[in-house]
Structure formats: structure tokens, C-alpha cells
GROMACS .gro file of N, CA, C and O in nm:
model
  432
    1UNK      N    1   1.173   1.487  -2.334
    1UNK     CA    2   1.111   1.556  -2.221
    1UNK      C    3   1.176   1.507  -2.094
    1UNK      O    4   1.205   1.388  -2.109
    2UNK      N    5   1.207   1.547  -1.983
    2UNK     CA    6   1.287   1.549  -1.903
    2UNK      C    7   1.165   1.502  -1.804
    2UNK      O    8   1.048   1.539  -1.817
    3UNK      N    9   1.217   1.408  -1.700
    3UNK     CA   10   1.145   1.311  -1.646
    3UNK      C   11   1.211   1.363  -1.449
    3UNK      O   12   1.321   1.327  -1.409
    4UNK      N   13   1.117   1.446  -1.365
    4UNK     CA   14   1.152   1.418  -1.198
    4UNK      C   15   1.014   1.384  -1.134
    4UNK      O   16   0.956   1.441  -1.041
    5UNK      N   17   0.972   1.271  -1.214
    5UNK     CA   18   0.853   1.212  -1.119
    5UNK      C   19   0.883   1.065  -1.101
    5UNK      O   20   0.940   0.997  -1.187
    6UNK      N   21   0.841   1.018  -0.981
    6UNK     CA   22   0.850   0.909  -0.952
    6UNK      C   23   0.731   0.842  -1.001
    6UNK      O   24   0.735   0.728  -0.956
    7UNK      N   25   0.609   0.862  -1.083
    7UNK     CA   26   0.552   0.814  -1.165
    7UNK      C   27   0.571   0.835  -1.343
    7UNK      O   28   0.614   0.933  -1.402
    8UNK      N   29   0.522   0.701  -1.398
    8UNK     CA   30   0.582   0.680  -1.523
    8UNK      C   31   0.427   0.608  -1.591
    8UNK      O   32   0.366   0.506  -1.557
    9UNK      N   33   0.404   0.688  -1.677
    9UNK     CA   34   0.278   0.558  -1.724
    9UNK      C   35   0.253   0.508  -1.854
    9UNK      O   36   0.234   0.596  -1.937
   10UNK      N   37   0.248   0.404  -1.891
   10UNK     CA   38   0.308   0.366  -2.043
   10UNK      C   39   0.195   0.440  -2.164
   10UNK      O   40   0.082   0.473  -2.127
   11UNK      N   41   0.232   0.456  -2.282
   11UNK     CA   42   0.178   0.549  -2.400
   11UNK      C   43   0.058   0.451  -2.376
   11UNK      O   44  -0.013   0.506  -2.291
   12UNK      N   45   0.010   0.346  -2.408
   12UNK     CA   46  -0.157   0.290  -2.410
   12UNK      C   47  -0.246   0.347  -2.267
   12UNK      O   48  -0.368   0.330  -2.268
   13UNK      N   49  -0.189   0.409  -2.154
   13UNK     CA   50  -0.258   0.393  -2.036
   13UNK      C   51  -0.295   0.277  -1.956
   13UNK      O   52  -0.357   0.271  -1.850
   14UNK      N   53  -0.242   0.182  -2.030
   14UNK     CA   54  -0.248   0.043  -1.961
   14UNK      C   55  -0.204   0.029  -1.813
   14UNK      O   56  -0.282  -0.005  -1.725
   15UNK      N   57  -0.034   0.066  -1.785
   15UNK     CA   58   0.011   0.016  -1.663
   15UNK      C   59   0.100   0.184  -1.617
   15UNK      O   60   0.134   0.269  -1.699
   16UNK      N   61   0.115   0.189  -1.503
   16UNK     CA   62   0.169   0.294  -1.421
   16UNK      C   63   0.270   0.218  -1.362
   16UNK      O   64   0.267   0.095  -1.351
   17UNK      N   65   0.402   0.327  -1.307
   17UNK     CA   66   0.543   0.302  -1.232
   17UNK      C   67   0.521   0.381  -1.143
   17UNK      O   68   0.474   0.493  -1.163
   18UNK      N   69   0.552   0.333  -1.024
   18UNK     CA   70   0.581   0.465  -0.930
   18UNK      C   71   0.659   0.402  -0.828
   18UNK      O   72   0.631   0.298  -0.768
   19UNK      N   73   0.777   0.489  -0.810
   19UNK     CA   74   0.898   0.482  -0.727
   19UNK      C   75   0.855   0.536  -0.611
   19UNK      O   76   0.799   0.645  -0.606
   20UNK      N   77   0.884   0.452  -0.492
   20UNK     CA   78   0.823   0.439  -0.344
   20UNK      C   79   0.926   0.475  -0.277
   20UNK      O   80   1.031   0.513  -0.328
   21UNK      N   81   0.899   0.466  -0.134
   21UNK     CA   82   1.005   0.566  -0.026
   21UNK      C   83   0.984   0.418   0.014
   21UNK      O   84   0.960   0.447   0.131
   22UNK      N   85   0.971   0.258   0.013
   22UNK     CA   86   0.976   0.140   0.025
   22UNK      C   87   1.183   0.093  -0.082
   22UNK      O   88   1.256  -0.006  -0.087
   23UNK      N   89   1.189   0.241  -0.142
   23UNK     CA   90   1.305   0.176  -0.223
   23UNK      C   91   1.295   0.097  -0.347
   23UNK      O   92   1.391   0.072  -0.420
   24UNK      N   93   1.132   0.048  -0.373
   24UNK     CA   94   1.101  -0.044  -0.498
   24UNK      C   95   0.978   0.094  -0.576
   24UNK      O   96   0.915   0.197  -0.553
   25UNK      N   97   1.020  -0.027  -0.695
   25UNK     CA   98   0.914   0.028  -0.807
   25UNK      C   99   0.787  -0.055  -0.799
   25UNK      O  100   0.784  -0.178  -0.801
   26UNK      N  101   0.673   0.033  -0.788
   26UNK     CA  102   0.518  -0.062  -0.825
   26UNK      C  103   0.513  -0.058  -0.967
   26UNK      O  104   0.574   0.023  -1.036
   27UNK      N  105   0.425  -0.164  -1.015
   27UNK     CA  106   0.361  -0.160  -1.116
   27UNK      C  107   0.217  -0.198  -1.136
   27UNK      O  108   0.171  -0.310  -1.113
   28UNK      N  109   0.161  -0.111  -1.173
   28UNK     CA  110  -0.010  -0.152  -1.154
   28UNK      C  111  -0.091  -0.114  -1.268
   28UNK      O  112  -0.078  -0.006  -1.325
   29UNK      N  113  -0.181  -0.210  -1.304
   29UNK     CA  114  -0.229  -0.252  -1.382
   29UNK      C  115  -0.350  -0.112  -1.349
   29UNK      O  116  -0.399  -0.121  -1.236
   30UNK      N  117  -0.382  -0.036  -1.402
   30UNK     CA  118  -0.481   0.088  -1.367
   30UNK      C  119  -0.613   0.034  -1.468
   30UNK      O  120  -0.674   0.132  -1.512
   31UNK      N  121  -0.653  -0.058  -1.499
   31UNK     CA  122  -0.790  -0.094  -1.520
   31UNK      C  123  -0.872  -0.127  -1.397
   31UNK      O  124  -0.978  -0.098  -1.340
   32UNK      N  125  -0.754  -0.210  -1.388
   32UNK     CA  126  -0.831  -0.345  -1.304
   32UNK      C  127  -0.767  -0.315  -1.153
   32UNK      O  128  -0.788  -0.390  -1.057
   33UNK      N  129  -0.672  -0.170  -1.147
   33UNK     CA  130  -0.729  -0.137  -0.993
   33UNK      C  131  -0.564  -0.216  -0.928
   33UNK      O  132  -0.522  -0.175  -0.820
   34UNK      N  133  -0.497  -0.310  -0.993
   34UNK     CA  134  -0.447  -0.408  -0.927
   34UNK      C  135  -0.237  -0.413  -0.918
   34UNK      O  136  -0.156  -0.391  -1.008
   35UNK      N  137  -0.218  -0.444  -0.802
   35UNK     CA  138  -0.047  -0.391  -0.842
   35UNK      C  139   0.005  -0.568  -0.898
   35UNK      O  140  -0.002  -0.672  -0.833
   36UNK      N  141   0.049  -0.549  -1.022
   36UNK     CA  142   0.123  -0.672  -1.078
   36UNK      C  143   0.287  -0.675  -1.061
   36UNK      O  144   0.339  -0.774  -1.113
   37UNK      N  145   0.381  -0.577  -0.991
   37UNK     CA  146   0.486  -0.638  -0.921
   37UNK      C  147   0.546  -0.525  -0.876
   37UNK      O  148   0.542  -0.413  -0.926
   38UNK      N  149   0.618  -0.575  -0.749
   38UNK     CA  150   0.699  -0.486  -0.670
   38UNK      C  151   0.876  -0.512  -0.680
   38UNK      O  152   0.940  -0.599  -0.621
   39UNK      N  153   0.920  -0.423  -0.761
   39UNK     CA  154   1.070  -0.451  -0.820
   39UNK      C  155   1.132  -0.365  -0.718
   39UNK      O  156   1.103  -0.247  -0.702
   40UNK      N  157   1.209  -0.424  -0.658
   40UNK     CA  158   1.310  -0.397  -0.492
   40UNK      C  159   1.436  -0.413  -0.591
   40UNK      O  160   1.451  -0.488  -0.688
   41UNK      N  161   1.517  -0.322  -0.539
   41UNK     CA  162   1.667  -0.356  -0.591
   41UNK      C  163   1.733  -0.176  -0.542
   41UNK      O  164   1.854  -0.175  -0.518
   42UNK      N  165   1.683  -0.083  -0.533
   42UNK     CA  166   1.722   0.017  -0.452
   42UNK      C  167   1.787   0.039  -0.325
   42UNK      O  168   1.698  -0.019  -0.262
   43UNK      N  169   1.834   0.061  -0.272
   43UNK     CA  170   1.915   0.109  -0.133
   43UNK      C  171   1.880   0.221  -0.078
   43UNK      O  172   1.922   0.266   0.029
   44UNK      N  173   1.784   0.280  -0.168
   44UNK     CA  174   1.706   0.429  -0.092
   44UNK      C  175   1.632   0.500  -0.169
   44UNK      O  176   1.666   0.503  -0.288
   45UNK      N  177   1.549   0.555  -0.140
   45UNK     CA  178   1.405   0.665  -0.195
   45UNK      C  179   1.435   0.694  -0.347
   45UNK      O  180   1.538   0.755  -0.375
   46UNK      N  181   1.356   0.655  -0.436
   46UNK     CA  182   1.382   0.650  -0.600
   46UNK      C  183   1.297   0.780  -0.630
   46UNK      O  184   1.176   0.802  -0.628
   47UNK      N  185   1.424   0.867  -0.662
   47UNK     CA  186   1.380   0.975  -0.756
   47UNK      C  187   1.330   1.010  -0.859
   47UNK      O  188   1.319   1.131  -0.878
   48UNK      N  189   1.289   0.926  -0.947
   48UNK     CA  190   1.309   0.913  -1.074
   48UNK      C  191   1.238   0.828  -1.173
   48UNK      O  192   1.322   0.742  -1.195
   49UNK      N  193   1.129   0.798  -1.249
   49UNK     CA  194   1.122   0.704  -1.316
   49UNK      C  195   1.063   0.722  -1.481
   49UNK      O  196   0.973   0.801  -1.511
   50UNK      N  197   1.125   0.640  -1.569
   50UNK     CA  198   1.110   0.682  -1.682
   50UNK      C  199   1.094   0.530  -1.774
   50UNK      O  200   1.138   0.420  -1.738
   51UNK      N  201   1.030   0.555  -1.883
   51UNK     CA  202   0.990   0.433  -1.948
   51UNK      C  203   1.024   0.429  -2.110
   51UNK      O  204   0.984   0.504  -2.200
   52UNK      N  205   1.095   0.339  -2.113
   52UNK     CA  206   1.162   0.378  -2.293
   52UNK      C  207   1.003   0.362  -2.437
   52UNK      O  208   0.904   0.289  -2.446
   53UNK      N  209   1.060   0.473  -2.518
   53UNK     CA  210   1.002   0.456  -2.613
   53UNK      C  211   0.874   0.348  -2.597
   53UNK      O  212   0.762   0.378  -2.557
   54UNK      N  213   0.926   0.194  -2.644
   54UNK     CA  214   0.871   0.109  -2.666
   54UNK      C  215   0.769   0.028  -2.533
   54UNK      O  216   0.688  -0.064  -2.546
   55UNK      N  217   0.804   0.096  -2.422
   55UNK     CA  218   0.720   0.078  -2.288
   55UNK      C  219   0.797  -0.052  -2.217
   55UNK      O  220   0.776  -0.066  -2.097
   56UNK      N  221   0.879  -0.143  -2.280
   56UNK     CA  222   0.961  -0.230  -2.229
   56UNK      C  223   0.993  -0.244  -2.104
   56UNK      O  224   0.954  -0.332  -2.028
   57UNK      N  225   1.069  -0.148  -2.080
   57UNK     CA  226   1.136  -0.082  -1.996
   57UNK      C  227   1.154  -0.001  -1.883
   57UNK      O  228   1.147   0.122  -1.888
   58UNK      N  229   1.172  -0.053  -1.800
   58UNK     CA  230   1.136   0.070  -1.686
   58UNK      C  231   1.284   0.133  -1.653
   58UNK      O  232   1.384   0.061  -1.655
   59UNK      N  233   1.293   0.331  -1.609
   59UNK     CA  234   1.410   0.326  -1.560
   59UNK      C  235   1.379   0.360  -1.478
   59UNK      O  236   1.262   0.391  -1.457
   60UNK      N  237   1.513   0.373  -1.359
   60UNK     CA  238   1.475   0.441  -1.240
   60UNK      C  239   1.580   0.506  -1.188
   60UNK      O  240   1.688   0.452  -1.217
   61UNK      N  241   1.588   0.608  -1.117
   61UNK     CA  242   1.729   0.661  -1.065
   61UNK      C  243   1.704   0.662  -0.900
   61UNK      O  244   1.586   0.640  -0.872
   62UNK      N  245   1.799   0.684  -0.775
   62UNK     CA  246   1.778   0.667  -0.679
   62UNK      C  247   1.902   0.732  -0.611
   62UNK      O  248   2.014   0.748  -0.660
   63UNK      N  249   1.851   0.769  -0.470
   63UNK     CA  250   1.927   0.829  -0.380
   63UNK      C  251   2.068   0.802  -0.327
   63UNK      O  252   2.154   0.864  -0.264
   64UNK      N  253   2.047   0.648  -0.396
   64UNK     CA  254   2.158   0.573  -0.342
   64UNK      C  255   2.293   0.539  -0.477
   64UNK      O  256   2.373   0.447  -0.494
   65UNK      N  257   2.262   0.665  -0.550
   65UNK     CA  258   2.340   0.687  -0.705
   65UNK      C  259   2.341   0.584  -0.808
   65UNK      O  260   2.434   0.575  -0.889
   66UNK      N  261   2.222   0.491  -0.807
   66UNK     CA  262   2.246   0.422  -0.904
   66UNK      C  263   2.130   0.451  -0.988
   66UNK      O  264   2.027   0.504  -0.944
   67UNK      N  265   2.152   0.408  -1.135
   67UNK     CA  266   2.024   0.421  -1.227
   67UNK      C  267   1.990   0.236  -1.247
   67UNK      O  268   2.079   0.153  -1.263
   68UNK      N  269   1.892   0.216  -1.244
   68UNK     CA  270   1.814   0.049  -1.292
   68UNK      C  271   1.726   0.036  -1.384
   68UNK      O  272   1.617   0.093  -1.375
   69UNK      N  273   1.756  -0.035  -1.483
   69UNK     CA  274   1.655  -0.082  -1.564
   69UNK      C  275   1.626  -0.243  -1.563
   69UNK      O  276   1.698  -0.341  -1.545
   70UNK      N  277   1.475  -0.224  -1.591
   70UNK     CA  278   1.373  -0.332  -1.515
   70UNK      C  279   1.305  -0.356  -1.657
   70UNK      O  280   1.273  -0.286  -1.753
   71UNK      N  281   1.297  -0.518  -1.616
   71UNK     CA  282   1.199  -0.565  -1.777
   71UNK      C  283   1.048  -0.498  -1.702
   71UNK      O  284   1.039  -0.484  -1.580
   72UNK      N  285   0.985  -0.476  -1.755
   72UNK     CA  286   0.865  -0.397  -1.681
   72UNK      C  287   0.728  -0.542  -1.694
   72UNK      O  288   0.639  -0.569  -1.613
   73UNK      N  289   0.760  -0.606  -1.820
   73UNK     CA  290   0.679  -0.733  -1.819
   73UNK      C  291   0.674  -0.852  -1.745
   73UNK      O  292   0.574  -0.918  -1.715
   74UNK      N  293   0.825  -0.879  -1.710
   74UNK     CA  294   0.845  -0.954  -1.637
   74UNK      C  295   0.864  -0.916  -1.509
   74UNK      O  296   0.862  -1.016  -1.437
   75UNK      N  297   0.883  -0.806  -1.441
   75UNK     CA  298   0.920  -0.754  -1.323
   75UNK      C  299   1.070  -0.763  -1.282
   75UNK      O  300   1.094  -0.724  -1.168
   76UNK      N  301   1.148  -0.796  -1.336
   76UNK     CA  302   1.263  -0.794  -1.316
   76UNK      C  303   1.371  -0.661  -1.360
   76UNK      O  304   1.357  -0.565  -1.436
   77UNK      N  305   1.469  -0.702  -1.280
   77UNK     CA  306   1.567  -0.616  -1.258
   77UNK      C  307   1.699  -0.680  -1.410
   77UNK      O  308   1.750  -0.792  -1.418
   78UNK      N  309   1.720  -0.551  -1.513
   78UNK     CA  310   1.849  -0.630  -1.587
   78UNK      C  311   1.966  -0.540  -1.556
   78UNK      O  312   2.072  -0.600  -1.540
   79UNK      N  313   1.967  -0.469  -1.550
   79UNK     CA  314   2.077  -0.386  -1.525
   79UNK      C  315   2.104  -0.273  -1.441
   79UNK      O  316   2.023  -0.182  -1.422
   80UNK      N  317   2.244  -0.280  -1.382
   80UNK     CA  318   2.251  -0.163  -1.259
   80UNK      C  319   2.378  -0.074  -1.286
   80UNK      O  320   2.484  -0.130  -1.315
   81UNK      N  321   2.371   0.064  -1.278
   81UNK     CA  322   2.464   0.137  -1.338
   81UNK      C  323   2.440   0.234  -1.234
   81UNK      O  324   2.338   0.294  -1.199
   82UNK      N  325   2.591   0.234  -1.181
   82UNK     CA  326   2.618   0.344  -1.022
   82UNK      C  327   2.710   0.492  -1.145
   82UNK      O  328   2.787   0.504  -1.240
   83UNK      N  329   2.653   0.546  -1.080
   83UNK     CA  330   2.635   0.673  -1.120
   83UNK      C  331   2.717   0.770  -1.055
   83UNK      O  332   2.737   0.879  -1.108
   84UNK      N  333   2.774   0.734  -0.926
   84UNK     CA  334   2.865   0.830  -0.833
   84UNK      C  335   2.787   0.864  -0.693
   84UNK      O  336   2.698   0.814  -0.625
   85UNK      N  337   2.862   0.964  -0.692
   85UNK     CA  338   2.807   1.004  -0.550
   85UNK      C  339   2.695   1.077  -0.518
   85UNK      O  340   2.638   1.082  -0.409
   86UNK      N  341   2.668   1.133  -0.618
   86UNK     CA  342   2.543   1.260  -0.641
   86UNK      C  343   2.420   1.205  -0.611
   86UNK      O  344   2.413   1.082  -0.600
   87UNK      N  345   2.346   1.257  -0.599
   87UNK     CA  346   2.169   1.208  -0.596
   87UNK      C  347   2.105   1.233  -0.703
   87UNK      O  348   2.054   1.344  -0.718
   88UNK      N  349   2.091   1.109  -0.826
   88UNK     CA  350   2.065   1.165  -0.913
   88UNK      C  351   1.859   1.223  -0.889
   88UNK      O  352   1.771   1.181  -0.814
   89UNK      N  353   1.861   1.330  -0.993
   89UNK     CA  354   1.732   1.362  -0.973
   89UNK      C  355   1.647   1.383  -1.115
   89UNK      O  356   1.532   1.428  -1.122
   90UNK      N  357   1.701   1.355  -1.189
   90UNK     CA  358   1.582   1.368  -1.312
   90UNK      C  359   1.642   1.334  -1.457
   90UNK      O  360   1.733   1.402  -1.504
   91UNK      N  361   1.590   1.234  -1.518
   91UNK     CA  362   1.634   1.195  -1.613
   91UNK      C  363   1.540   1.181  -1.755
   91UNK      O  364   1.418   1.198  -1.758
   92UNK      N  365   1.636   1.140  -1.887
   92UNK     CA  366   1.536   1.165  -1.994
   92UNK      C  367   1.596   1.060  -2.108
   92UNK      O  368   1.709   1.030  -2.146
   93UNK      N  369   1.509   1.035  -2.130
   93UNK     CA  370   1.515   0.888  -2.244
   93UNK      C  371   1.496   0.962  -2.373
   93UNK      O  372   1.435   1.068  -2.384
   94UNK      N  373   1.583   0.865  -2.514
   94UNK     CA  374   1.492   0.925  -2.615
   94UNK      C  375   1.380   0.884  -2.701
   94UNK      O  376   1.363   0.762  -2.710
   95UNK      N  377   1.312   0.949  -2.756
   95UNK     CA  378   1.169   0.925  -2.788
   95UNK      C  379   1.188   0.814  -2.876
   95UNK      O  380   1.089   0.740  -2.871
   96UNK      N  381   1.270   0.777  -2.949
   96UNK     CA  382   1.305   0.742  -3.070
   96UNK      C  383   1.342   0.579  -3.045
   96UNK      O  384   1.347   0.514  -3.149
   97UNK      N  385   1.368   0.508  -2.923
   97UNK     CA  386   1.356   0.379  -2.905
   97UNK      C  387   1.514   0.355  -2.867
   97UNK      O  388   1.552   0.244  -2.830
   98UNK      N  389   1.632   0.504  -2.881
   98UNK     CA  390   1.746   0.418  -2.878
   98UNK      C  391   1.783   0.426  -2.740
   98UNK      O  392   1.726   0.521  -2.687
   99UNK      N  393   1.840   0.376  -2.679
   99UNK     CA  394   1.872   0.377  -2.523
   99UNK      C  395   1.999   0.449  -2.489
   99UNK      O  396   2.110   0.405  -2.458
  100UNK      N  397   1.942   0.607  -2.504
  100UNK     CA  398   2.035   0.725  -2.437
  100UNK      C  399   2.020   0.750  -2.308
  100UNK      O  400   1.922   0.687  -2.269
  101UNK      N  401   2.078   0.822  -2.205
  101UNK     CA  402   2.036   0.839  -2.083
  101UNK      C  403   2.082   0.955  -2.070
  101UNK      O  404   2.202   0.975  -2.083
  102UNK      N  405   1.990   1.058  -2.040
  102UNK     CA  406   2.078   1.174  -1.999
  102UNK      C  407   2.028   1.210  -1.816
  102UNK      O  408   1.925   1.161  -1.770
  103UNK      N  409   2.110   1.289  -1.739
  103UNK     CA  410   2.054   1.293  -1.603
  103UNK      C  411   2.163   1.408  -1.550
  103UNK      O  412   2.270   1.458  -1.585
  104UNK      N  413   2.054   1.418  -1.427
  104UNK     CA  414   2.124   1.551  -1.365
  104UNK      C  415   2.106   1.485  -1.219
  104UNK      O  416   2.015   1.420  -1.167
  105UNK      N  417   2.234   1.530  -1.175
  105UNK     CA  418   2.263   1.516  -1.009
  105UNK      C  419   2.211   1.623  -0.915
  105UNK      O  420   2.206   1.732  -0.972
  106UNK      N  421   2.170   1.625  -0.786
  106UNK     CA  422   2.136   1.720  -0.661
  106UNK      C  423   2.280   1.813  -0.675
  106UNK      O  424   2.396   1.774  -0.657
  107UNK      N  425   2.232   1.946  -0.712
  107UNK     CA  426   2.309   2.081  -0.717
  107UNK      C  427   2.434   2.076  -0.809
  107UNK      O  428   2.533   2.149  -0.800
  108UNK      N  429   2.413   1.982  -0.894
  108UNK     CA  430   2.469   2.023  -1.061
  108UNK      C  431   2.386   2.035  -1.198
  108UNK      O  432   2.443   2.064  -1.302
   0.00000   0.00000   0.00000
């Protein structure tokens, strides 16, 4: 399923993502009301956010052409993959746990 929301919320309903015009990802704990971390590593307004299979994972795409994936447990940032010049805008993981990425750029 093809992913252009800047919210992401894991299969239990436990925790929510949402990509901010701050450039970071929240993560909040939606029981208890409460944000458990603010992952900064963007350069501009995150288009994008998507969560693998296993909920691990956070992705994110952003204005500033890069895609990031974030341990979502720990709040950290593991990997950064620039993407070009485009703005990417919507991306899609596969269901299945393996770490594909597919994505589409602003007016391609």
C-alpha cells in the first residue's frame, strides 16, 4: 500500500509517527497521551512516513531528497540515503518484512 502521510502508526496501535514541518519525526506513545522521542536528522518538511512490516522501523522521506531510517525503539537515526534532487513524496514498504523501497518524486 503506498504511503503520502506524514503519519505512520504501528499494527498493535501502540505508538504513532508523524513527520513535522520542525524537520523531525515524533513518536508518541497514544495510550498514555505522551511523545517518547523527537528524531531530528532532516534538512526540511518530511513528506513521508512509513513503518516496516515488523514495526522496528521507521521510514521517512523529505524535501530535502533524502530517505531515513530510524530504530523507532530507540529513537535513533541508522541510516541516510539521498535520493537526488526530486522531492520525494510517497513511498511503500513491503508487507512481508523484506526491506524494499519503492518511491515517487514531485512530478514523476
Amino acid at each position: 500500500v503506498g504511503n503520502r502521510s506524514r503519519v505512520a502508526v504501528t499494527r498493535d496501535g501502540r505508538l504513532a509517527v508523524r513527520g513535522a514541518t520542525d524537520f523531525a519525526l515524533h513518536v508518541w506513545e497514544l495510550a498514555a497521551g505522551r511523545r517518547l522521542h523527537v528524531m531530528a536528522g532532516h534538512a526540511a518538511n518530511v513528506t513521508t512516513v512509513a513503518l516496516t512490516a515488523d514495526d522496528r522501523l521507521a521510514v521517512s522521506a523529505a524535501d530535502d531528497g533524502t530517505v531515513r531510517v530510524w530504530d523507532l525503539a530507540a529513537g535513533r537515526l541508522l541510516h541516510t540515503f539521498d535520493v537526488g534532487d526530486g522531492q520525494p513524496v510517497a513511498m511503500c514498504l513491503t508487507p512481508d518484512g523484506a526491506f524494499a523501497l519503492a518511491g515517487t518524486h514531485l512530478g514523476e
